Backbone as numpy.savetxt, mean C-alpha at the origin, in Angstrom:
# Nx Ny Nz CAx CAy CAz Cx Cy Cz
7.13 36.56 34.95 5.81 35.94 34.93 5.25 35.89 33.57
5.74 36.91 32.57 5.19 36.87 31.18 5.86 35.77 30.48
7.06 35.28 30.83 7.77 34.26 30.17 6.98 32.99 30.44
6.64 32.73 31.67 5.80 31.54 32.13 4.50 31.46 31.36
3.78 32.59 31.16 2.51 32.44 30.38 2.75 32.11 28.88
3.79 32.74 28.37 4.22 32.40 26.89 4.53 30.98 26.66
5.33 30.48 27.66 5.65 29.13 27.63 4.52 28.14 27.64
3.47 28.48 28.60 2.26 27.62 28.69 1.56 27.70 27.38
1.48 28.87 26.78 0.73 28.99 25.51 1.33 28.33 24.43
2.70 28.26 24.38 3.43 27.44 23.38 3.20 25.93 23.65
3.23 25.59 24.91 3.06 24.11 25.25 1.68 23.76 24.82
0.65 24.53 25.02 -0.72 24.41 24.59 -0.94 24.19 23.26
-0.24 25.08 22.51 -0.30 25.15 21.03 0.42 23.94 20.41
1.48 23.50 20.96 2.22 22.26 20.52 1.39 21.12 20.75
0.77 21.06 21.95 -0.04 19.79 22.23 -1.14 19.77 21.39
-1.85 20.95 20.92 -2.94 20.99 20.07 -2.45 20.30 18.64
-1.26 20.87 18.25 -0.71 20.38 16.95 -0.44 19.03 16.99
0.00 18.39 18.08 0.39 17.11 18.11 -0.92 16.18 18.07
-1.95 16.62 18.80 -3.14 15.97 18.76 -3.78 15.98 17.28
-3.66 17.03 16.62 -4.12 17.10 15.21 -3.37 16.07 14.37
-2.07 16.07 14.58 -1.22 15.18 13.76 -1.67 13.63 14.03
-1.90 13.40 15.26 -2.26 12.02 15.60 -3.62 11.66 14.94
-4.50 12.53 14.93 -5.86 12.32 14.37 -5.80 12.13 12.89
-4.86 12.96 12.25 -4.62 12.91 10.84 -4.24 11.49 10.46
-3.13 10.99 11.37 -2.66 9.72 11.04 -3.85 8.57 11.04
-4.71 8.69 12.12 -5.69 7.72 12.17 -6.72 7.99 11.03
-6.99 9.19 10.51 -7.88 9.36 9.45 -7.14 8.80 8.21
-5.94 8.86 8.09 -5.15 8.40 6.77 -5.37 6.81 6.74
-5.26 6.09 7.88 -5.29 4.81 8.00 -6.81 4.33 7.57
-7.88 5.02 8.17 -9.22 4.74 7.61 -9.45 5.01 6.24
-8.86 6.07 5.64 -9.02 6.31 4.23 -8.34 5.26 3.36
-7.21 4.86 3.73 -6.53 3.75 3.06 -7.45 2.48 3.09
-7.96 2.20 4.19 -8.84 0.97 4.32 -9.98 1.08 3.35
-10.68 2.36 3.37 -11.77 2.62 2.48 -11.36 2.52 1.01
-10.25 3.05 0.65 -9.66 3.00 -0.78 -9.46 1.53 -1.12
-8.86 0.90 -0.31 -8.53 -0.56 -0.60 -9.87 -1.43 -0.80
-10.87 -1.20 0.04 -12.16 -2.02 -0.04 -12.80 -1.59 -1.35
-12.91 -0.27 -1.74 -13.62 0.10 -2.83 -12.94 -0.39 -4.17
-11.58 -0.29 -4.09 -10.75 -0.78 -5.09 -10.92 -2.16 -5.43
-10.94 -2.91 -4.27 -11.16 -4.44 -4.41 -12.63 -4.67 -5.00
-13.56 -3.99 -4.67 -14.99 -4.10 -5.19 -14.98 -3.80 -6.75
-14.24 -2.79 -7.17 -14.02 -2.41 -8.59 -13.47 -3.66 -9.30
-12.33 -4.09 -8.77 -11.60 -5.22 -9.38 -12.43 -6.42 -9.46
-13.17 -6.74 -8.50 -14.16 -7.94 -8.43 -15.12 -7.75 -9.56
-15.72 -6.62 -9.69 -16.75 -6.38 -10.84 -15.97 -6.49 -12.20
-14.93 -6.00 -12.36 -14.18 -6.11 -13.66 -14.03 -7.55 -14.09
-13.45 -8.32 -13.00 -13.17 -9.73 -13.21 -14.37 -10.56 -13.67
-15.55 -10.16 -13.15 -16.77 -10.85 -13.38 -17.43 -10.36 -14.72
-17.30 -9.05 -15.08 -18.14 -8.45 -16.13 -17.36 -7.83 -17.19
-16.03 -7.83 -17.00 -15.20 -7.15 -18.09 -14.80 -5.78 -17.79
-14.05 -5.05 -18.75 -13.55 -3.69 -18.49 -14.85 -2.76 -18.41
-14.56 -1.69 -17.64 -15.64 -0.73 -17.31 -15.15 0.74 -17.75
-16.12 1.57 -18.16 -15.87 2.86 -18.51 -16.15 3.78 -17.34
-15.31 4.62 -16.87 -15.48 5.47 -15.85 -14.95 6.93 -16.13
-15.34 7.87 -15.44 -14.98 9.21 -15.82 -14.18 9.84 -14.66
-13.01 10.41 -15.07 -12.12 11.12 -14.19 -11.99 12.41 -14.86
-12.30 13.56 -14.00 -12.23 14.92 -14.56 -12.92 15.11 -15.80
-14.11 14.50 -15.93 -14.98 14.61 -17.11 -14.36 13.99 -18.39
-13.35 13.16 -18.24 -12.74 12.46 -19.41 -13.04 10.89 -19.19
-13.42 10.10 -20.22 -13.60 8.80 -20.10 -12.35 7.95 -19.99
-12.37 7.17 -19.10 -11.18 6.18 -18.85 -11.71 4.79 -18.86
-10.89 3.86 -19.36 -11.19 2.41 -19.28 -10.45 1.90 -18.10
-11.27 1.13 -17.22 -10.72 0.48 -16.08 -10.40 -0.86 -16.26
-9.20 -1.25 -16.19 -8.96 -2.77 -16.33 -8.20 -3.27 -15.13
-7.96 -4.63 -15.12 -7.25 -5.23 -14.01 -6.02 -5.90 -14.61
-4.82 -5.60 -14.04 -3.65 -6.11 -14.49 -3.12 -7.20 -13.48
-2.67 -8.25 -13.98 -2.18 -9.25 -13.17 -0.65 -9.17 -13.05
-0.09 -9.42 -11.93 1.27 -9.20 -11.78 1.78 -10.15 -10.59
3.15 -10.05 -10.27 3.61 -10.70 -9.23 4.43 -9.77 -8.30
4.36 -10.02 -7.04 5.10 -9.21 -6.19 6.12 -10.14 -5.38
7.30 -9.81 -5.23 8.36 -10.52 -4.62 8.32 -10.12 -3.13
8.13 -11.21 -2.36 7.92 -10.97 -0.85 9.11 -11.76 -0.05
9.24 -11.36 1.14 10.22 -12.01 2.05 9.47 -12.47 3.31
9.64 -13.72 3.69 8.95 -14.44 4.75 9.86 -14.19 6.01
9.60 -12.94 6.63 10.48 -12.70 7.83 10.07 -13.58 9.05
8.82 -13.96 9.17 8.36 -14.76 10.19 9.09 -16.17 10.20
9.22 -16.74 8.98 9.78 -18.14 8.92 11.32 -17.91 9.28
11.87 -17.01 8.67 13.32 -16.64 9.00 13.63 -16.55 10.51
12.80 -15.67 11.21 12.83 -15.50 12.45 12.62 -16.67 13.38
11.68 -17.47 13.07 11.44 -18.68 13.63 12.71 -19.68 13.50
13.23 -19.89 12.34 14.29 -20.66 12.04 15.57 -20.35 12.85
15.80 -19.05 12.93 16.94 -18.48 13.77 16.77 -18.10 15.08
15.55 -18.36 15.59 15.10 -18.14 17.01 15.43 -16.78 17.43
14.88 -15.90 16.62 15.00 -14.37 16.86 13.61 -13.75 16.54
13.60 -12.43 16.95 12.33 -11.69 16.76 12.30 -11.16 15.27
11.11 -10.97 14.82 11.13 -10.34 13.41 11.53 -8.77 13.50
11.38 -8.24 14.67 11.99 -6.80 14.69 13.46 -6.76 14.39
14.21 -7.82 14.70 15.56 -7.80 14.44 15.94 -7.92 13.07
14.89 -8.27 12.12 15.20 -8.62 10.78 14.92 -7.41 9.87
15.53 -6.30 10.31 15.49 -5.18 9.39 16.78 -5.28 8.57
17.06 -4.31 7.68 18.18 -4.38 6.72 19.54 -4.67 7.48
19.73 -3.82 8.52 20.93 -3.91 9.28 20.99 -5.28 10.01
19.97 -5.81 10.64 19.92 -7.00 11.29 20.33 -8.18 10.40
19.66 -8.25 9.18 19.87 -9.30 8.22 21.36 -9.16 7.84
21.91 -8.03 7.50 23.31 -7.91 7.23 24.19 -8.44 8.25
23.85 -8.12 9.54 24.74 -8.66 10.65 24.57 -10.16 10.80
23.43 -10.68 10.44 23.32 -12.23 10.47 24.15 -12.84 9.42
24.32 -12.30 8.23 25.18 -12.79 7.21 26.63 -12.61 7.58
26.88 -11.35 8.08 28.24 -11.06 8.51 28.73 -12.04 9.64
27.95 -12.47 10.54 28.28 -13.27 11.63 28.11 -14.75 11.21
27.93 -15.14 10.02 27.75 -16.36 9.44 26.60 -17.20 10.14
25.61 -16.51 10.46 24.47 -17.26 10.95 23.49 -17.67 9.91
23.54 -16.99 8.73 22.87 -17.40 7.48 23.64 -16.87 6.26
23.54 -17.69 5.14 24.22 -17.21 3.92 23.20 -16.46 3.11
23.78 -15.73 2.09 22.95 -15.02 1.11 22.23 -15.92 0.43
22.69 -17.04 -0.08 22.06 -18.04 -0.79 20.75 -18.55 0.07
20.95 -18.90 1.28 20.03 -19.36 2.08 18.87 -18.39 2.40
19.19 -17.15 2.29 18.16 -16.02 2.45 17.27 -16.12 1.39
17.64 -16.58 0.11 16.83 -16.57 -1.04 15.71 -17.61 -0.85
15.90 -18.74 0.00 14.95 -19.56 0.32 13.68 -19.07 0.93
13.86 -17.87 1.52 12.75 -17.19 2.25 11.98 -16.20 1.25
12.44 -16.02 0.12 11.75 -15.23 -0.91 10.59 -16.06 -1.60
9.59 -15.37 -1.82 8.41 -15.98 -2.54 7.74 -14.96 -3.41
7.07 -15.43 -4.45 6.29 -14.55 -5.17 4.76 -14.58 -4.91
4.09 -13.46 -4.98 2.58 -13.54 -4.69 1.97 -12.86 -5.82
0.83 -13.55 -6.29 0.14 -12.99 -7.42 -0.71 -11.77 -6.87
-0.67 -10.68 -7.71 -1.42 -9.36 -7.46 -2.30 -8.99 -8.50
-3.36 -8.31 -8.17 -4.18 -7.72 -9.27 -4.34 -6.20 -8.92
-4.05 -5.42 -9.89 -3.99 -3.96 -9.74 -4.94 -3.37 -10.66
-5.73 -2.31 -10.23 -6.56 -1.59 -11.05 -5.76 -0.58 -11.88
-5.96 -0.54 -13.09 -5.37 0.34 -14.07 -6.47 1.19 -14.75
-6.17 2.50 -14.95 -7.12 3.30 -15.60 -6.24 4.10 -16.73
-6.84 4.07 -17.97 -6.16 4.85 -19.13 -7.27 5.46 -19.85
-7.01 6.63 -20.53 -7.78 7.36 -21.31 -8.50 6.51 -22.35
-9.77 6.55 -22.34 -10.53 5.78 -23.39 -10.48 6.33 -24.78
-10.26 5.43 -25.72 -10.30 5.77 -27.17 -11.73 5.67 -27.61
-12.07 6.22 -28.64 -13.40 5.99 -29.29 -13.80 4.61 -29.45
-12.81 3.72 -29.97 -13.14 2.30 -30.09 -13.39 1.64 -28.80
-12.72 2.10 -27.70 -12.91 1.44 -26.27 -14.35 1.79 -25.99
-14.70 2.96 -26.07 -16.19 3.38 -25.70 -17.19 2.59 -26.50
-16.97 2.44 -27.79 -17.98 1.59 -28.52 -18.08 0.22 -28.16
-16.83 -0.33 -27.83 -16.63 -1.71 -27.45 -17.48 -1.95 -26.08
-17.20 -1.00 -25.26 -17.80 -1.23 -23.83 -19.15 -0.92 -23.82
-19.66 -0.01 -24.58 -21.12 0.50 -24.49 -21.83 -0.22 -25.55
-21.25 -1.03 -26.39 -21.87 -1.78 -27.38 -22.43 -0.90 -28.53
-21.72 0.18 -28.93 -22.12 0.97 -30.11 -23.06 2.05 -29.67
-23.34 2.30 -28.39 -24.31 3.34 -27.93 -23.53 4.66 -27.57
-22.63 5.08 -28.31 -21.84 6.32 -27.89 -22.49 7.69 -28.20
């Protein structure tokens, strides 16, 4: 009987831990959305008004926006063209398609495209940065 009680306690404890893990995953998604929204707001402000001075751990930092490109792969278009699901287009699935001669490596490149990105960058501010941003009011 003692074993049964211990097993039920362990089950209950594991269930509680599992529930906590699931809640943390939901919280992480919400935090990511909040971070992305606030970062986008900062980027928008910098693009309109120029670089900004912000403090991180009581140290002045210059916030800038860097433009870049990200290489993307259009799985949806490839899946439609080959009449398969996008779930099948993982690394192994694509390799099997090439191996079975359903598509060539050269043709796969047709599904690659570049997307412009804007990223927020922060670097420690120099005295000249502070004077430039604040207009000599340091």
